[in-house]
Short mmCIF file of C-alpha atoms in Angstrom, two decimals:
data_model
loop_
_atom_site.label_atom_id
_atom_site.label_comp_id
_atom_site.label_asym_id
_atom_site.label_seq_id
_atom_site.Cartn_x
_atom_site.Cartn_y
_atom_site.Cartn_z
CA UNK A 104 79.09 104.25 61.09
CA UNK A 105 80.00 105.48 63.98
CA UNK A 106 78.01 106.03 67.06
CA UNK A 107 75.82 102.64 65.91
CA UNK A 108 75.31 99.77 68.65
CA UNK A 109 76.44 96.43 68.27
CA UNK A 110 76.53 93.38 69.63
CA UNK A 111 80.36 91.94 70.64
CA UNK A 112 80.98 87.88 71.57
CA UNK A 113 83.69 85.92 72.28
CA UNK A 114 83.29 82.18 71.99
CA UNK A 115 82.57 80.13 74.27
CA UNK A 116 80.26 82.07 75.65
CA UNK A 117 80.21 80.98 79.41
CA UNK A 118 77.95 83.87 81.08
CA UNK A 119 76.09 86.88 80.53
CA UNK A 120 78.76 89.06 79.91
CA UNK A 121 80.36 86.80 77.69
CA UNK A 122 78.05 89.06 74.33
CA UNK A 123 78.04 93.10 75.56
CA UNK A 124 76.72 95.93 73.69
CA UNK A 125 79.56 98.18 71.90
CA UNK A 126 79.29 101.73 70.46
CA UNK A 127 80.91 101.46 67.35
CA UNK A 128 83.98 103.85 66.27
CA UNK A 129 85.16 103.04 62.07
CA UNK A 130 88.70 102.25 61.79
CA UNK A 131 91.05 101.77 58.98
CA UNK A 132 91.83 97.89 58.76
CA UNK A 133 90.04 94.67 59.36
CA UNK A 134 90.83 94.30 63.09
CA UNK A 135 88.01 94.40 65.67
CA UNK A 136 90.11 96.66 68.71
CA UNK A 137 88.20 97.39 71.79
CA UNK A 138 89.17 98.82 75.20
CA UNK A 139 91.32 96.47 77.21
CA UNK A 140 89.15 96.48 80.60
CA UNK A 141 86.45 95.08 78.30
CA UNK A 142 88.76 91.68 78.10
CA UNK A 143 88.06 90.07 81.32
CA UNK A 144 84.50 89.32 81.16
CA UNK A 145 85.15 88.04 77.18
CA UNK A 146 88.56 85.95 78.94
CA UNK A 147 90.10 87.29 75.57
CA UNK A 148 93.27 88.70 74.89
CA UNK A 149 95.58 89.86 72.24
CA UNK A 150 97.32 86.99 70.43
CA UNK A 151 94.61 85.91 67.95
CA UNK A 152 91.42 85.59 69.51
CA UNK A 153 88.88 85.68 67.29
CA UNK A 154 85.25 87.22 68.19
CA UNK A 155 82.13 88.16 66.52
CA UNK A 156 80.05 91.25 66.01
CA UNK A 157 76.26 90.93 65.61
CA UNK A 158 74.01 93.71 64.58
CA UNK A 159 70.60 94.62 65.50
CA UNK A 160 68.06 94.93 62.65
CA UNK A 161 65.59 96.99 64.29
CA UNK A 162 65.25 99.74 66.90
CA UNK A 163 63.60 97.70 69.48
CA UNK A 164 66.34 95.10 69.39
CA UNK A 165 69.36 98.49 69.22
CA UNK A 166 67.66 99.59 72.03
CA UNK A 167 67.40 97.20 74.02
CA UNK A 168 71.11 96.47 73.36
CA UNK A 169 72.14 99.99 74.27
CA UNK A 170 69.33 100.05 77.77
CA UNK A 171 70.06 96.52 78.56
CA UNK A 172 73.32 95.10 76.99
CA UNK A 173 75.71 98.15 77.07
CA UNK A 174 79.49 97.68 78.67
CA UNK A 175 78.65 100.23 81.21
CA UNK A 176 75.65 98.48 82.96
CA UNK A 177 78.15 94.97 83.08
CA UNK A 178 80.73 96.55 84.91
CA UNK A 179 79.08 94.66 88.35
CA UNK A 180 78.35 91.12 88.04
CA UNK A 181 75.33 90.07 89.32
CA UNK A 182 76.56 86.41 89.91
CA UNK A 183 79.03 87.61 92.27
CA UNK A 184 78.05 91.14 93.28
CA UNK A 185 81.54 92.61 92.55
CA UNK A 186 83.66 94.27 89.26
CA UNK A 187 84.00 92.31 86.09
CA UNK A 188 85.91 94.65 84.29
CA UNK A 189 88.99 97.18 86.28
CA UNK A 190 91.85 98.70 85.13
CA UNK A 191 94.50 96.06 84.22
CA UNK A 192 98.41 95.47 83.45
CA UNK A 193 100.04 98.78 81.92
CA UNK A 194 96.99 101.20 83.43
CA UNK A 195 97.25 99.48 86.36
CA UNK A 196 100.88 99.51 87.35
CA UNK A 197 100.83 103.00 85.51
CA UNK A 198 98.69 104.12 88.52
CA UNK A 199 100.82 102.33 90.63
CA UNK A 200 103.66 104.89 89.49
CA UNK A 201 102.35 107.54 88.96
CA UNK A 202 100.74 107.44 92.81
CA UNK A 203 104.43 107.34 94.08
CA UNK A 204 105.65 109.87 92.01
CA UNK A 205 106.44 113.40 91.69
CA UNK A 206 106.31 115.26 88.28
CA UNK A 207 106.87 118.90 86.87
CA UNK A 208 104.09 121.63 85.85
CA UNK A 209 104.89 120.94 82.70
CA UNK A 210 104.43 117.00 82.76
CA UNK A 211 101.36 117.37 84.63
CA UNK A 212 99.80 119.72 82.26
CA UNK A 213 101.21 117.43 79.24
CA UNK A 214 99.48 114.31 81.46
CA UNK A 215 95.89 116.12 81.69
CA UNK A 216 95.59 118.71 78.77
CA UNK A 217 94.52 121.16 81.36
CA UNK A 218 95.73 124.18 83.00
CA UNK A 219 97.17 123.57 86.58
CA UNK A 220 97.90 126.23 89.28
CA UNK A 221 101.51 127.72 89.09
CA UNK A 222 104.07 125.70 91.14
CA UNK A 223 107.09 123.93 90.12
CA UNK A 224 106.06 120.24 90.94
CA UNK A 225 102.98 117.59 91.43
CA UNK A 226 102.47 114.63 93.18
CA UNK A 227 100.84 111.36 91.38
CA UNK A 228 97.88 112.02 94.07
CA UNK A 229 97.26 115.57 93.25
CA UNK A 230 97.14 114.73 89.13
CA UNK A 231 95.15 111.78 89.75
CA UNK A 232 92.54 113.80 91.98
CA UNK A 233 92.14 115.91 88.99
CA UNK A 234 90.09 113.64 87.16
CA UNK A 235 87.97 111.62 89.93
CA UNK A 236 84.87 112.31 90.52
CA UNK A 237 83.06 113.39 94.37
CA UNK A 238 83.68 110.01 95.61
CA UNK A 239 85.25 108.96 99.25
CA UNK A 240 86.73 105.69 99.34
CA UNK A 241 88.95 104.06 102.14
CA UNK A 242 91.32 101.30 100.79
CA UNK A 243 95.28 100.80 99.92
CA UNK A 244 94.20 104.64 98.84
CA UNK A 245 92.65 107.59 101.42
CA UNK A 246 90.16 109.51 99.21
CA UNK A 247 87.67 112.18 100.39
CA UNK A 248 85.48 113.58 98.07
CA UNK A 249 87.50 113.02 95.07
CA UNK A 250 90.89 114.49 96.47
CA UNK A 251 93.76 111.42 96.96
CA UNK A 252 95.02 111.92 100.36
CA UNK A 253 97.45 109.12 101.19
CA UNK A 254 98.46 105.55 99.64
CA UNK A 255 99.09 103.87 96.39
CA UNK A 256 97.39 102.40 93.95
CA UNK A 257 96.90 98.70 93.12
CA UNK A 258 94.97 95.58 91.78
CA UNK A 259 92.86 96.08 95.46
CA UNK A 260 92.17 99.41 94.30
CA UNK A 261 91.17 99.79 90.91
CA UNK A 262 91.21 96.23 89.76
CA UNK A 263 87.62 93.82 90.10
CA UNK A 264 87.61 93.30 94.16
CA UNK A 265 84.56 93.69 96.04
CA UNK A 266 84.25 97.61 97.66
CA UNK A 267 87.05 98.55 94.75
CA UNK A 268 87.28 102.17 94.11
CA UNK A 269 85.24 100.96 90.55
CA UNK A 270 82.60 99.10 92.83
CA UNK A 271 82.05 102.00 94.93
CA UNK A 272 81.63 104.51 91.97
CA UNK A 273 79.45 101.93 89.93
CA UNK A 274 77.04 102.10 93.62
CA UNK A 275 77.54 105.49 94.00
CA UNK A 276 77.97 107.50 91.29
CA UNK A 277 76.35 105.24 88.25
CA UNK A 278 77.65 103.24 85.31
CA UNK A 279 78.17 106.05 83.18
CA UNK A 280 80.30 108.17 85.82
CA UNK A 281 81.80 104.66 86.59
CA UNK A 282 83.33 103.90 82.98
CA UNK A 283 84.11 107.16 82.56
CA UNK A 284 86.35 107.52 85.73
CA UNK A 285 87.96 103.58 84.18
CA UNK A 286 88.79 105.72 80.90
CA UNK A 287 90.19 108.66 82.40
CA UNK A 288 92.33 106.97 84.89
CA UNK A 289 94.10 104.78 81.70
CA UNK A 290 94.29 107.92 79.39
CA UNK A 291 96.41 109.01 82.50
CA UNK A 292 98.11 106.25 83.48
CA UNK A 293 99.24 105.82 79.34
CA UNK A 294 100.21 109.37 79.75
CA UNK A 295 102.24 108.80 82.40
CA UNK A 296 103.95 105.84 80.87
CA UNK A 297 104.87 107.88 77.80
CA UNK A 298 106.26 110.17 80.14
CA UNK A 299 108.43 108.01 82.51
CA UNK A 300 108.74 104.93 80.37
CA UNK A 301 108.52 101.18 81.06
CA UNK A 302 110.25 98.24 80.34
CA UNK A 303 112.10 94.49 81.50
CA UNK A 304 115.66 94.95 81.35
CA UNK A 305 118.51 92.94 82.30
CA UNK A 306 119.15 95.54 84.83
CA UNK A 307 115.74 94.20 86.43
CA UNK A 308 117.36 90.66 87.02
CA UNK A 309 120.49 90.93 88.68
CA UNK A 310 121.17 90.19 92.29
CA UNK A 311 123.45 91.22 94.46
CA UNK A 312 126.61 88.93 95.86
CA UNK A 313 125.28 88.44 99.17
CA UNK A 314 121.76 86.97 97.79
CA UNK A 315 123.30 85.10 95.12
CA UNK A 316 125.81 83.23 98.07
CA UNK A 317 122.17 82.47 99.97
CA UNK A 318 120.83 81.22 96.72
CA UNK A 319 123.40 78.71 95.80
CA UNK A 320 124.15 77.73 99.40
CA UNK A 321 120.08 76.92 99.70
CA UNK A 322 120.31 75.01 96.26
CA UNK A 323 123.28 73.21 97.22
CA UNK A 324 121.52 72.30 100.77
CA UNK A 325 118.09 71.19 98.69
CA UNK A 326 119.64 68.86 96.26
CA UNK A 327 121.71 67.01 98.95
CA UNK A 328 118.58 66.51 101.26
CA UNK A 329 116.37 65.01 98.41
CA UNK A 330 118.96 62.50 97.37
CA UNK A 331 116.91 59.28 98.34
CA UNK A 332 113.66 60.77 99.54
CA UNK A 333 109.81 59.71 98.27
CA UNK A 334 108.26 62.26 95.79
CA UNK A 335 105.94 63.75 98.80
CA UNK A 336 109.37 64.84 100.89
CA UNK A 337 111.16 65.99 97.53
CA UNK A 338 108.37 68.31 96.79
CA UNK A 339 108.40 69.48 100.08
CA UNK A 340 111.99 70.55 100.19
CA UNK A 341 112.59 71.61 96.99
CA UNK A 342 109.27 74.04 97.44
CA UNK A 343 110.57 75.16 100.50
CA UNK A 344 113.98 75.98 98.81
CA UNK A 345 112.14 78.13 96.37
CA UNK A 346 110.37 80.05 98.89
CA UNK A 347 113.66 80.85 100.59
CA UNK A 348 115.28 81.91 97.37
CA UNK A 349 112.25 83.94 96.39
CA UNK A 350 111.91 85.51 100.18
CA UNK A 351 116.10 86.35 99.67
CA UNK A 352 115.65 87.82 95.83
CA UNK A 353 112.70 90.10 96.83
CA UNK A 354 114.07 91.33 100.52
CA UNK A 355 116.66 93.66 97.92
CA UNK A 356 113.93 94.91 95.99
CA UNK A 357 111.75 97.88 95.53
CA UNK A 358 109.45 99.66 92.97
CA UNK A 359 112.63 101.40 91.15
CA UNK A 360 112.83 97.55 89.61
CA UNK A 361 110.06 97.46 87.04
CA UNK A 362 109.74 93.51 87.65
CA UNK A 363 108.84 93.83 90.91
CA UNK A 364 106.67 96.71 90.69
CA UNK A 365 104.19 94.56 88.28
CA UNK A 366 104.23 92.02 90.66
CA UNK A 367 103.69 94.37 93.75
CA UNK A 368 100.64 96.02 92.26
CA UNK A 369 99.08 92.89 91.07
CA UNK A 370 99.60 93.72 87.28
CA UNK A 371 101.27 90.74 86.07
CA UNK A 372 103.51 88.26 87.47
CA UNK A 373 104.03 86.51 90.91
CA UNK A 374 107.01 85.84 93.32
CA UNK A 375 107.59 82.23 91.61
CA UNK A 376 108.05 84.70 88.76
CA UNK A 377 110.73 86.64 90.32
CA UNK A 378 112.00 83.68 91.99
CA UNK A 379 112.81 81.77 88.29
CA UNK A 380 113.95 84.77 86.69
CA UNK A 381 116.74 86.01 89.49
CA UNK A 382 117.16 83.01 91.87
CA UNK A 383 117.48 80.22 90.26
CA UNK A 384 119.90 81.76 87.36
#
């Protein structure tokens, strides 16, 4: 029923945080669903994993699972004294966006499901202030006290690096202010997304002429100077011709192109990425 503690493991298990205690919530269907942040430390994902839920028999062994084995108190790793779990690919370039944006009363209110004082428009920073707690952190992001001042948000951020935004509230603040912060930051990040929208288009891989010259001219160049050389000096070149192409495809870039703005903020993707997808086309 809900509200009851169990057990949660993904095979193999390769640490401690590999079985975590789970509060359970009944839903319809025969799929185990759990929050996404909660996938790193399990190295699961969603394309058919399958994982097992184990439940304790007595209320020694419940409590001990809910003192000892809860999500909350795994958020810090004590083999490497930094975050396990963050926020991760749509909350994380969500807060990305939403840090560089501007949005209407009426959004913002929509966003939060709270009253806001009466002005026509909000930055990402003042919505996202909203719902952090008293907490001063210096990073890609200026916070004092729990109001954003300056920056953007990214994987360095609110992803699993040591002195992260979620280290420094799991130090500070506690794991139960820390998870809570994690959830309220993706229910507004997925709010944000609803709003705004996001998705890979087409429109995302096009080039311009003048980058498209540079790409074939380097191409052109590369395969003419590895005619006859040893694997090591092919390598070399031909690496050295994707870094060039890459360099050219991202230099006409910016956050308006949904590609590059997962790569930017460390939610998914690299420049090799970019530099299959536009240069070498």
């Amino acid at each position: 029923v809900d509200g009851d503690i169990v057990l949660f493991n993904r095979q193999p298990s390769l640490h401690k945080m590999s079985m975590m205690a789970h509060t359970v919530r009944v839903l319809p269907y025969d799929t185990f669903r759990m929050n996404t942040s909660c996938t790193t430390p399990y190295n699961a994902d969603f394309d058919g994993d399958e994982m097992n839920v184990h439940y304790p028999q007595t209320i020694m062994a419940e409590s001990e699972a809910r003192e000892i084995m809860s999500v909350k108190y795994q958020v810090v790793s004590p083999q490497s004294n930094k975050p396990v779990m963050g926020l991760i690919q749509d909350s994380l370039v969500g807060m990305f966006l939403l840090s560089g944006a501007t949005v209407s009363r009426a959004d913002a209110m929509q966003m939060l499901q709270a009253p806001l004082p009466h002005q026509p428009t909000f930055t990402g920073l003042e919505i996202v202030s909203q719902v952090l707690p008293d907490i001063t952190y210096h990073g890609g992001v200026e916070v004092d006290r729990g109001q954003v001042l300056s920056g953007r948000f990214t994987k360095r951020d609110v992803g699993t690096s040591h002195g992260a935004l979620i280290h420094i509230t799991f130090n500070d603040l506690g794991p139960t202010v820390c998870v809570d912060t994690m959830h309220k930051l993706q229910r507004l990040s997925h709010a944000y997304l609803q709003i705004r929208g996001f998705t890979i288009g087409l429109g995302d891989l096009v080039r311009s002429e003048e980058v498209t010259r540079l790409c074939e001219k380097e191409r052109t160049s590369a395969y003419a100077d590895v005619e006859g050389a040893d694997e090591v000096q092919t390598n070399i070149r031909l690496n050295n011709c994707r870094n060039v192409m890459g360099k050219a495809a991202l230099s006409q870039m910016d956050e308006s192109n949904n590609l590059f703005a997962m790569v930017h903020c460390g939610s998914k993707g690299s420049m090799v990425n970019i530099t299959q997808l536009q240069a070498w086309i």
